[in-house]
mmCIF file of C-alpha atoms in Angstrom:
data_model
loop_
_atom_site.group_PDB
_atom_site.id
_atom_site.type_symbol
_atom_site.label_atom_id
_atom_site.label_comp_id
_atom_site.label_asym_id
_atom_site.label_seq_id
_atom_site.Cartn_x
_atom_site.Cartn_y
_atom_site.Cartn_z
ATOM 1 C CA UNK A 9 115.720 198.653 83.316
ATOM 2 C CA UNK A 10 118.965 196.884 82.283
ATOM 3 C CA UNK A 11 118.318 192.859 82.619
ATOM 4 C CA UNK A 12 121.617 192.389 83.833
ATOM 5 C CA UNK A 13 121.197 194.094 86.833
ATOM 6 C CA UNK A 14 120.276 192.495 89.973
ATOM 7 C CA UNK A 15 116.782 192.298 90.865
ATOM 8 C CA UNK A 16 116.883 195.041 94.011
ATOM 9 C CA UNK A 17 118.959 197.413 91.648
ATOM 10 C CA UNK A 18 115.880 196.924 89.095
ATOM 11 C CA UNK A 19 113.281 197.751 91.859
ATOM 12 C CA UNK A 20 115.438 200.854 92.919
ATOM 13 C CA UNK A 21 115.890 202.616 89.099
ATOM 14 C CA UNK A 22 111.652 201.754 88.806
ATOM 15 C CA UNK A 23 110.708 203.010 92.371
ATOM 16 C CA UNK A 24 112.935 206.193 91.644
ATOM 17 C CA UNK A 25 111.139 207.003 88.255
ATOM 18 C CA UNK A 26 107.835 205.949 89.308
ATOM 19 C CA UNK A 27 107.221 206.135 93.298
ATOM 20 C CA UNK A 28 107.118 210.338 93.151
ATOM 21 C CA UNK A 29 105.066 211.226 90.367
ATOM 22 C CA UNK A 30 102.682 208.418 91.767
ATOM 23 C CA UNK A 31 103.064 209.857 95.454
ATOM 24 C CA UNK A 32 101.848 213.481 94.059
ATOM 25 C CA UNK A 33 99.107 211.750 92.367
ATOM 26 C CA UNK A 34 98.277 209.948 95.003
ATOM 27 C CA UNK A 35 97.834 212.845 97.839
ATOM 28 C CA UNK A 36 96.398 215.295 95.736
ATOM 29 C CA UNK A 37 93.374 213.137 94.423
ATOM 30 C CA UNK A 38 93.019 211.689 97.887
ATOM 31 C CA UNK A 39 93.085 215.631 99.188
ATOM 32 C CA UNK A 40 90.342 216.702 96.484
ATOM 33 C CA UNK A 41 88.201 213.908 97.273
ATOM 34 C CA UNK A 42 88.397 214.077 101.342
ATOM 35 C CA UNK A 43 88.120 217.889 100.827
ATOM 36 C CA UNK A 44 84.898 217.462 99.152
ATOM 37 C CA UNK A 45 83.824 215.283 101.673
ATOM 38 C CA UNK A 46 82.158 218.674 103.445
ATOM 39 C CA UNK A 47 79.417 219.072 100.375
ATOM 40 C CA UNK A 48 75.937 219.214 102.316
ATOM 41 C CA UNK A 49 74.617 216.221 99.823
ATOM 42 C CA UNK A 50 75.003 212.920 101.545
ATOM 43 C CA UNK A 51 75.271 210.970 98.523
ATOM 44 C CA UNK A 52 78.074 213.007 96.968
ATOM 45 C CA UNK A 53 80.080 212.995 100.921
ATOM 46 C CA UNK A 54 79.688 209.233 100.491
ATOM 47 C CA UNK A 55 80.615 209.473 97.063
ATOM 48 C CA UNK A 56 83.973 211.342 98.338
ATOM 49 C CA UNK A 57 85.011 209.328 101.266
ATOM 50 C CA UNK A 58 84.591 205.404 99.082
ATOM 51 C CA UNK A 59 86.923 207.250 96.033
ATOM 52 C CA UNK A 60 89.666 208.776 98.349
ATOM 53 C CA UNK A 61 89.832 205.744 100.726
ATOM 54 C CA UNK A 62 90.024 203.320 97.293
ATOM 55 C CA UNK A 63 92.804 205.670 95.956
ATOM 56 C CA UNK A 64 94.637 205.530 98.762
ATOM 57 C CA UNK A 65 94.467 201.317 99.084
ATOM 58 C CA UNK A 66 95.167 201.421 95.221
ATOM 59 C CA UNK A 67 98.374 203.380 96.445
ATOM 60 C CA UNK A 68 99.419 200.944 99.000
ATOM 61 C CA UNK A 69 98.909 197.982 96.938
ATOM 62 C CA UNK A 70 100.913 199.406 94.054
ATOM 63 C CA UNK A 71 103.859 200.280 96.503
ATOM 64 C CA UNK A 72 103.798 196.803 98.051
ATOM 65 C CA UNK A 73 102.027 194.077 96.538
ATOM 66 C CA UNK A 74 102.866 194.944 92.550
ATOM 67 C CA UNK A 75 105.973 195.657 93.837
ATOM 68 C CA UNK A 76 106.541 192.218 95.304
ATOM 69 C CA UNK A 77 105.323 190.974 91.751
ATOM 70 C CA UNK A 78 107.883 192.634 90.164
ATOM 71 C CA UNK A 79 110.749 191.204 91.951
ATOM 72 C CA UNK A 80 109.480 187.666 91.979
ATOM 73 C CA UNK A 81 108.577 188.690 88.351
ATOM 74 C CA UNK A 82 112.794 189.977 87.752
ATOM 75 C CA UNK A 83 113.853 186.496 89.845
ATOM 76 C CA UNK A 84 112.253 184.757 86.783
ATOM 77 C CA UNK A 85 113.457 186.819 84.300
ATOM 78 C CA UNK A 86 117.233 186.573 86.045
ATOM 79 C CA UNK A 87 117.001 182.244 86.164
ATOM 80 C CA UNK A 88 115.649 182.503 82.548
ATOM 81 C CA UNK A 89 112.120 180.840 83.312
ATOM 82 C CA UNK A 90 109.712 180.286 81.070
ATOM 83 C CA UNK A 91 107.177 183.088 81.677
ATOM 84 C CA UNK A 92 103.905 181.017 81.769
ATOM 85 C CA UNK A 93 105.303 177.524 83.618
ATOM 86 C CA UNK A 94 108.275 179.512 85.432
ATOM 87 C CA UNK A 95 110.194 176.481 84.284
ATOM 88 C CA UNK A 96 113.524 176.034 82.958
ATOM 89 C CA UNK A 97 112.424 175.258 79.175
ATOM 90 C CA UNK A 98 109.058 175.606 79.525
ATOM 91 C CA UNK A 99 108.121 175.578 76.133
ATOM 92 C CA UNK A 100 110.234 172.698 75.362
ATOM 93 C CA UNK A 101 108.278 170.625 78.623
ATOM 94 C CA UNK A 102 104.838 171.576 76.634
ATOM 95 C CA UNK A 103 105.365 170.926 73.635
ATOM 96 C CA UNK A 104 107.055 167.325 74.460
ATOM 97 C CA UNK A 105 103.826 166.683 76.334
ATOM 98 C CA UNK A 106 101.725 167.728 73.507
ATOM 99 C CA UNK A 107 103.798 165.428 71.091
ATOM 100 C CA UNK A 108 103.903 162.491 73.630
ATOM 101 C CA UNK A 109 100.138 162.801 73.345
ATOM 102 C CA UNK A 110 99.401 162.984 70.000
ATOM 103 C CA UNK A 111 101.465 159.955 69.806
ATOM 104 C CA UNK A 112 99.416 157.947 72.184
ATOM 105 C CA UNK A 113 96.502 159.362 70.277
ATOM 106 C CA UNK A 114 97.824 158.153 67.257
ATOM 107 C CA UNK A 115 99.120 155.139 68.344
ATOM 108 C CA UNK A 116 95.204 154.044 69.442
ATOM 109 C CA UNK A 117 93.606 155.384 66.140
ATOM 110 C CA UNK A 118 96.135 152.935 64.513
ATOM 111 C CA UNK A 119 95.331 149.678 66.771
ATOM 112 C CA UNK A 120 91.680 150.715 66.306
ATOM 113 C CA UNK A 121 91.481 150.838 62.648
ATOM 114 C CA UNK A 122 93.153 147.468 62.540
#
């Protein structure tokens, strides 16, 4: 999607490529497997029901929850945050505090070898 866009915009364009075609998916596998829920074996009707109920769940949580990650993921992307510390200048806050202490460090090696 085009960074400049706002962050609901965003969601929209990937929600309209994505949300049918995993939809379709979706009810057909969950259809196959509940259909085959009527084989006389028990193991392969409890087989059915677990990997049509656990599609399904997989199908909620990509249409809410990953969703959700997404948005908070585009309000990052849209303050410019550091993708690991979600920090304005993230890199430049590590690597300061990786310098300030490899100068303590080096500060004690010096006071000890004297």
């Amino acid at each position: 999607t085009n960074i400049q866009d706002t962050v609901p915009k965003r969601m929209a364009d990937t929600y309209r490529e994505a949300a049918v075609s995993i939809t379709i998916t979706t009810l057909t596998d969950v259809l196959a497997f509940y259909l085959s829920y009527g084989n006389p074996f028990g193991s392969v009707q409890s087989f059915c029901l677990y990997a049509g109920t656990a599609i399904l769940f997989c199908y909620f949580y990509n249409i809410t929850f990953f969703g959700a990650c997404l948005a908070l993921n585009g309000r990052r992307e849209g303050a410019n945050r550091h993708w690991l510390t979600c920090m304005k200048d993230g890199l430049k806050f590590i690597l300061s505090a990786v310098l300030e202490d490899l100068t303590t460090i080096t500060q004690e090696l010096r006071r000890s070898i004297q």
